Amino acid sequence: MTDIRLISKRNRQIKPLVEAALANELRLLETGIRQTEERLQEFEKKYQMLTQDFISRYENDEFEETMTMDFVEWIGESRLLKCLREKAGAIRDIQFTN
């Protein structure tokens, strides 16, 4: 667990500002997650393969000779989704104390 303490030089409550900023960031991340999931579904439909199966085959070098720009984008979208989910999870796990 990591604790953080914020001190403001102004005579204003900063907790609501931080909560609002985190809520906004979470909304942006969730939008990014939805868009990325939609893009992955497009690849899955186009190539008739689940993303996890594609990544597994890629990691086993099954596409070495046939690597296309679509495949590069698919890999990138998959990695992006993982990153977005991790960031969203980190924000969801934040608890405020008084």
XYZ file of N, CA and C in Angstrom:
294
model
N 0.848 -1.167 0.000
C 0.000 0.000 0.000
C 0.899 1.236 0.000
N 0.514 2.199 -0.786
C 1.220 3.470 -0.851
C 0.326 4.565 -0.307
N 0.881 5.362 0.585
C 0.146 6.506 1.127
C 0.691 7.770 0.493
N -0.188 8.716 0.300
C 0.212 9.999 -0.267
C -0.465 11.101 0.528
N 0.256 12.142 0.778
C -0.308 13.277 1.511
C -0.132 14.511 0.641
N -1.215 15.231 0.427
C -1.176 16.433 -0.392
C -1.393 17.649 0.489
N -0.576 18.662 0.279
C -0.684 19.899 1.041
C -0.857 21.041 0.049
N -1.829 21.882 0.311
C -2.087 23.032 -0.553
C -1.688 24.316 0.162
N -1.109 25.239 -0.580
C -0.749 26.540 -0.021
C -1.968 27.450 0.078
N -3.014 27.061 -0.600
C -4.239 27.857 -0.578
C -5.167 27.349 0.518
N -6.068 28.185 0.899
C -7.017 27.846 1.955
C -8.264 27.211 1.344
N -8.063 26.227 0.532
C -9.167 25.586 -0.184
C -9.031 24.072 -0.043
N -10.155 23.407 0.066
C -10.141 21.949 0.142
C -9.657 21.376 -1.192
N -8.635 20.549 -1.145
C -8.138 19.967 -2.393
C -8.675 18.565 -2.642
N -9.232 17.951 -1.618
C -9.767 16.599 -1.789
C -10.808 16.541 -2.904
N -11.795 17.444 -2.960
C -12.773 17.389 -4.053
C -12.134 17.584 -5.430
N -11.104 18.417 -5.495
C -10.414 18.632 -6.770
C -9.713 17.361 -7.239
N -9.042 16.711 -6.312
C -8.325 15.477 -6.648
C -9.315 14.375 -7.011
N -10.394 14.267 -6.251
C -11.420 13.259 -6.559
C -12.013 13.497 -7.942
N -12.293 14.749 -8.267
C -12.867 15.071 -9.577
C -11.871 14.778 -10.693
N -10.617 15.103 -10.472
C -9.593 14.837 -11.483
C -9.443 13.337 -11.728
N -9.452 12.562 -10.662
C -9.345 11.107 -10.805
C -10.586 10.523 -11.473
N -11.755 11.041 -11.133
C -12.993 10.565 -11.763
C -12.976 10.872 -13.252
N -12.492 12.047 -13.608
C -12.403 12.413 -15.017
C -11.406 11.515 -15.746
N -10.264 11.278 -15.141
C -9.266 10.402 -15.753
C -9.826 8.991 -15.928
N -10.564 8.516 -14.951
C -11.166 7.190 -15.050
C -12.165 7.135 -16.201
N -12.959 8.187 -16.365
C -13.907 8.233 -17.494
C -13.164 8.177 -18.826
N -12.069 8.914 -18.932
C -11.276 8.899 -20.164
C -10.688 7.511 -20.422
N -10.188 6.887 -19.373
C -9.636 5.540 -19.515
C -10.714 4.547 -19.933
N -11.892 4.649 -19.332
C -12.985 3.738 -19.682
C -13.421 3.930 -21.129
N -13.413 5.165 -21.610
C -13.721 5.419 -23.017
C -12.659 4.775 -23.900
N -11.406 4.937 -23.525
C -10.315 4.315 -24.271
C -10.410 2.802 -24.267
N -10.800 2.229 -23.144
C -10.963 0.778 -23.039
C -12.054 0.307 -23.992
N -13.190 0.990 -23.988
C -14.293 0.601 -24.888
C -13.870 0.694 -26.353
N -13.197 1.767 -26.713
C -12.767 1.943 -28.100
C -11.756 0.875 -28.501
N -10.856 0.565 -27.601
C -9.843 -0.448 -27.880
C -10.477 -1.832 -27.982
N -11.430 -2.127 -27.113
C -12.140 -3.412 -27.194
C -12.884 -3.534 -28.522
N -13.487 -2.446 -28.970
C -14.189 -2.469 -30.260
C -13.217 -2.737 -31.399
N -12.056 -2.108 -31.344
C -11.044 -2.319 -32.391
C -10.569 -3.772 -32.376
N -10.366 -4.328 -31.198
C -9.947 -5.728 -31.107
C -11.023 -6.652 -31.664
N -12.285 -6.332 -31.403
C -13.381 -7.146 -31.944
C -13.394 -7.106 -33.469
N -13.036 -5.969 -34.042
C -12.957 -5.871 -35.502
C -11.893 -6.821 -36.046
N -10.731 -6.856 -35.396
C -9.674 -7.775 -35.822
C -10.119 -9.223 -35.650
N -10.763 -9.520 -34.527
C -11.223 -10.885 -34.269
C -12.221 -11.330 -35.327
N -13.107 -10.445 -35.691
C -14.102 -10.771 -36.713
C -13.433 -10.951 -38.074
N -12.549 -10.042 -38.409
C -11.877 -10.082 -39.713
C -11.046 -11.352 -39.881
N -10.344 -11.758 -38.830
C -9.435 -12.904 -38.921
C -9.982 -14.166 -38.252
N -11.242 -14.110 -37.777
C -11.892 -15.279 -37.179
C -11.021 -15.929 -36.100
N -10.528 -15.073 -35.189
C -9.635 -15.568 -34.152
C -9.744 -14.642 -32.937
N -9.795 -15.217 -31.754
C -9.792 -14.413 -30.534
C -8.428 -13.748 -30.350
N -8.426 -12.597 -29.739
C -7.177 -11.870 -29.518
C -6.191 -12.702 -28.713
N -6.659 -13.378 -27.671
C -5.739 -14.182 -26.860
C -5.115 -15.307 -27.678
N -5.872 -15.880 -28.609
C -5.316 -16.917 -29.483
C -4.304 -16.317 -30.455
N -4.627 -15.154 -30.990
C -3.710 -14.476 -31.900
C -2.393 -14.161 -31.200
N -2.476 -13.598 -29.995
C -1.265 -13.238 -29.250
C -0.445 -14.488 -28.935
N -1.105 -15.560 -28.552
C -0.408 -16.812 -28.264
C 0.333 -17.318 -29.502
N -0.343 -17.281 -30.630
C 0.297 -17.719 -31.879
C 1.438 -16.783 -32.263
N 1.245 -15.492 -32.064
C 2.304 -14.515 -32.355
C 3.527 -14.798 -31.484
N 3.308 -15.047 -30.196
C 4.414 -15.321 -29.277
C 5.134 -16.619 -29.622
N 4.456 -17.523 -30.323
C 5.069 -18.774 -30.784
C 5.662 -18.632 -32.183
N 5.786 -17.374 -32.654
C 6.379 -17.057 -33.965
C 5.651 -17.695 -35.141
N 4.345 -17.886 -35.023
C 3.588 -18.493 -36.109
C 3.291 -17.513 -37.244
N 3.505 -16.223 -37.014
C 3.206 -15.226 -38.044
C 4.461 -14.538 -38.563
N 5.607 -15.074 -38.252
C 6.864 -14.428 -38.609
C 6.950 -14.112 -40.101
N 6.522 -15.014 -40.940
C 6.614 -14.832 -42.393
C 5.456 -14.025 -42.959
N 4.361 -13.942 -42.233
C 3.159 -13.295 -42.775
C 2.726 -12.088 -41.951
N 3.664 -11.449 -41.281
C 3.329 -10.310 -40.427
C 2.826 -9.150 -41.289
N 1.603 -8.709 -41.006
C 1.007 -7.609 -41.760
C 0.848 -6.394 -40.847
N 0.534 -5.266 -41.448
C 0.296 -4.056 -40.654
C -0.889 -4.267 -39.713
N -1.903 -4.999 -40.167
C -3.038 -5.329 -39.298
C -2.567 -6.069 -38.051
N -1.670 -7.011 -38.241
C -1.187 -7.790 -37.106
C -0.410 -6.905 -36.130
N 0.389 -5.996 -36.670
C 1.139 -5.070 -35.817
C 0.165 -4.203 -35.021
N -0.873 -3.701 -35.676
C -1.885 -2.891 -34.991
C -2.633 -3.717 -33.951
N -2.942 -4.956 -34.291
C -3.659 -5.841 -33.373
C -2.848 -6.037 -32.090
N -1.567 -6.292 -32.262
C -0.683 -6.459 -31.103
C -0.656 -5.173 -30.277
N -0.528 -4.051 -30.961
C -0.498 -2.765 -30.270
C -1.777 -2.481 -29.508
N -2.910 -2.761 -30.132
C -4.203 -2.546 -29.467
C -4.333 -3.451 -28.245
N -3.848 -4.674 -28.362
C -3.906 -5.610 -27.238
C -3.066 -5.101 -26.069
N -1.880 -4.613 -26.368
C -1.005 -4.074 -25.319
C -1.599 -2.806 -24.715
N -2.185 -1.975 -25.570
C -2.819 -0.750 -25.092
C -3.958 -1.072 -24.131
N -4.777 -2.065 -24.474
C -5.896 -2.447 -23.617
C -5.400 -2.881 -22.243
N -4.348 -3.663 -22.224
C -3.783 -4.113 -20.946
C -3.340 -2.915 -20.105
N -2.668 -1.978 -20.731
C -2.185 -0.785 -20.034
C -3.344 0.067 -19.515
N -4.350 0.281 -20.358
C -5.507 1.077 -19.952
C -6.237 0.434 -18.782
N -6.391 -0.884 -18.832
C -7.068 -1.593 -17.739
C -6.282 -1.495 -16.440
N -4.955 -1.587 -16.532
C -4.127 -1.477 -15.329
C -4.254 -0.091 -14.707
N -4.218 0.947 -15.541
C -4.347 2.311 -15.032
C -5.723 2.538 -14.419
N -6.764 2.065 -15.088
C -8.125 2.222 -14.558
C -8.259 1.484 -13.226
N -7.697 0.303 -13.145
C -7.739 -0.460 -11.902
C -7.021 0.252 -10.771
N -5.885 0.864 -11.086
C -5.136 1.599 -10.069
C -5.960 2.771 -9.540
N -6.655 3.460 -10.431
C -7.490 4.583 -9.989
C -8.666 4.080 -9.159
N -9.287 2.982 -9.588
C -10.426 2.437 -8.833
C -10.017 2.007 -7.424
N -8.767 1.606 -7.263
C -8.284 1.128 -5.965
C -7.937 2.253 -4.991
N -7.925 3.482 -5.463
C -7.568 4.605 -4.589
C -8.682 4.852 -3.575
N -8.278 4.981 -2.334
C -9.217 5.291 -1.255
C -8.775 6.584 -0.594
N -9.731 7.437 -0.320
C -9.443 8.693 0.362
C -9.729 8.537 1.849
N -8.842 9.088 2.647
C -9.049 9.113 4.092
C -9.058 10.567 4.540
N -9.618 10.808 5.686
C -9.685 12.195 6.190
C -8.492 12.545 7.023
